[in-house]
Tab-separated table of C-alpha atoms in Angstrom:
chain	number	residue	atom	x	y	z
K	85	MET	CA	0.000	0.000	0.000
K	86	HIS	CA	1.203	3.519	-0.718
K	87	LYS	CA	3.189	5.127	2.105
K	88	SER	CA	0.649	7.925	2.595
K	89	ILE	CA	-2.146	5.363	2.984
K	90	GLU	CA	-0.120	3.223	5.393
K	91	ARG	CA	0.766	6.155	7.653
K	92	PHE	CA	-2.624	6.577	9.386
K	93	PRO	CA	-3.282	2.971	10.449
K	94	SER	CA	0.359	2.529	11.389
K	95	ARG	CA	0.299	5.485	13.780
K	96	HIS	CA	-3.167	4.947	15.215
K	97	PHE	CA	-3.527	1.159	15.371
K	98	TYR	CA	-0.073	-0.415	15.192
K	99	GLY	CA	2.170	1.874	17.234
K	100	GLY	CA	4.093	2.942	14.143
K	101	GLU	CA	5.079	-0.655	13.338
K	102	LEU	CA	3.100	-1.111	10.102
K	103	MET	CA	5.448	-0.737	7.164
K	104	THR	CA	5.078	-0.463	3.424
K	105	ALA	CA	6.625	-3.368	1.526
K	106	PRO	CA	10.015	-2.571	-0.035
K	107	ALA	CA	8.693	-3.457	-3.512
K	108	VAL	CA	5.980	-0.816	-3.116
K	109	ASN	CA	8.527	1.786	-2.020
K	110	ARG	CA	10.504	1.134	-5.221
K	111	ARG	CA	7.529	1.819	-7.493
K	112	SER	CA	7.474	5.101	-9.324
K	113	ALA	CA	4.590	7.432	-8.513
K	114	ALA	CA	1.524	7.251	-10.697
K	115	PRO	CA	1.446	10.183	-13.129
K	116	TRP	CA	-1.876	11.411	-11.719
K	117	HIS	CA	-0.500	11.701	-8.155
K	118	SER	CA	1.050	15.024	-9.172
K	119	ASP	CA	-2.459	16.398	-9.758
K	120	PRO	CA	-4.064	17.823	-6.573
K	121	CYS	CA	-7.317	16.043	-7.454
K	122	PHE	CA	-5.729	12.586	-7.443
K	123	PRO	CA	-3.316	12.041	-4.555
K	124	PRO	CA	-2.831	8.458	-3.316
K	125	LEU	CA	-5.443	9.140	-0.637
K	126	ALA	CA	-8.167	11.776	-0.662
K	127	VAL	CA	-11.145	12.410	1.603
K	128	TRP	CA	-13.803	14.949	0.759
K	129	ASP	CA	-16.479	16.020	3.224
K	130	LEU	CA	-19.633	16.815	1.280
K	131	ASN	CA	-22.787	18.064	2.917
K	132	GLY	CA	-24.978	16.830	0.098
K	133	CYS	CA	-28.349	15.351	0.783
K	134	MET	CA	-29.531	11.887	-0.077
K	135	ARG	CA	-32.565	11.455	-2.255
K	136	ASN	CA	-34.602	8.441	-3.197
K	137	GLU	CA	-34.348	7.404	-6.829
K	138	LYS	CA	-36.751	5.498	-9.006
K	139	GLY	CA	-36.365	1.791	-8.469
K	140	GLY	CA	-35.559	2.135	-4.768
K	141	GLY	CA	-31.984	3.433	-4.961
K	142	ILE	CA	-30.568	6.321	-2.960
K	143	CYS	CA	-28.402	9.041	-4.480
K	144	ASN	CA	-26.227	11.812	-3.051
K	145	VAL	CA	-26.341	14.315	-5.915
K	146	ASP	CA	-23.394	16.426	-4.716
K	147	GLU	CA	-21.234	13.329	-4.362
K	148	ARG	CA	-22.278	12.069	-7.790
K	149	ASP	CA	-21.503	15.441	-9.374
K	150	LEU	CA	-18.058	15.633	-7.719
K	151	ILE	CA	-17.130	12.155	-8.945
K	152	GLU	CA	-18.349	13.010	-12.437
K	153	ARG	CA	-16.228	16.183	-12.538
K	154	CYS	CA	-13.193	14.294	-11.237
K	155	LEU	CA	-13.577	11.580	-13.868
K	156	ILE	CA	-13.963	14.109	-16.683
K	157	HIS	CA	-10.880	15.970	-15.451
K	158	PHE	CA	-8.926	12.706	-15.227
K	159	VAL	CA	-9.839	11.541	-18.735
K	160	ASN	CA	-9.109	14.982	-20.216
K	161	LYS	CA	-5.706	15.185	-18.521
K	162	PHE	CA	-4.503	11.568	-18.494
K	163	GLY	CA	-6.600	9.793	-21.127
K	164	GLY	CA	-9.229	7.132	-20.851
K	165	CYS	CA	-9.133	3.356	-20.761
K	166	GLU	CA	-7.770	1.661	-23.834
């Protein structure tokens, strides 16, 4: 797991003993990690409201819209799936 993802559980649950595997540390960073929208770990706090959808599903419109904008930005900057 990426070092920045490992850091939290290591500090809070394992007394700093959890370590990233050496092979992971040798990997080069993903090209999109240089973009502020796509770090190895991101948490966004959205105060969107849930709404019931047709067919019984539930949707958080603000969350959906954020993910859509992120995906569009990603594809425009880094390309889509081949």
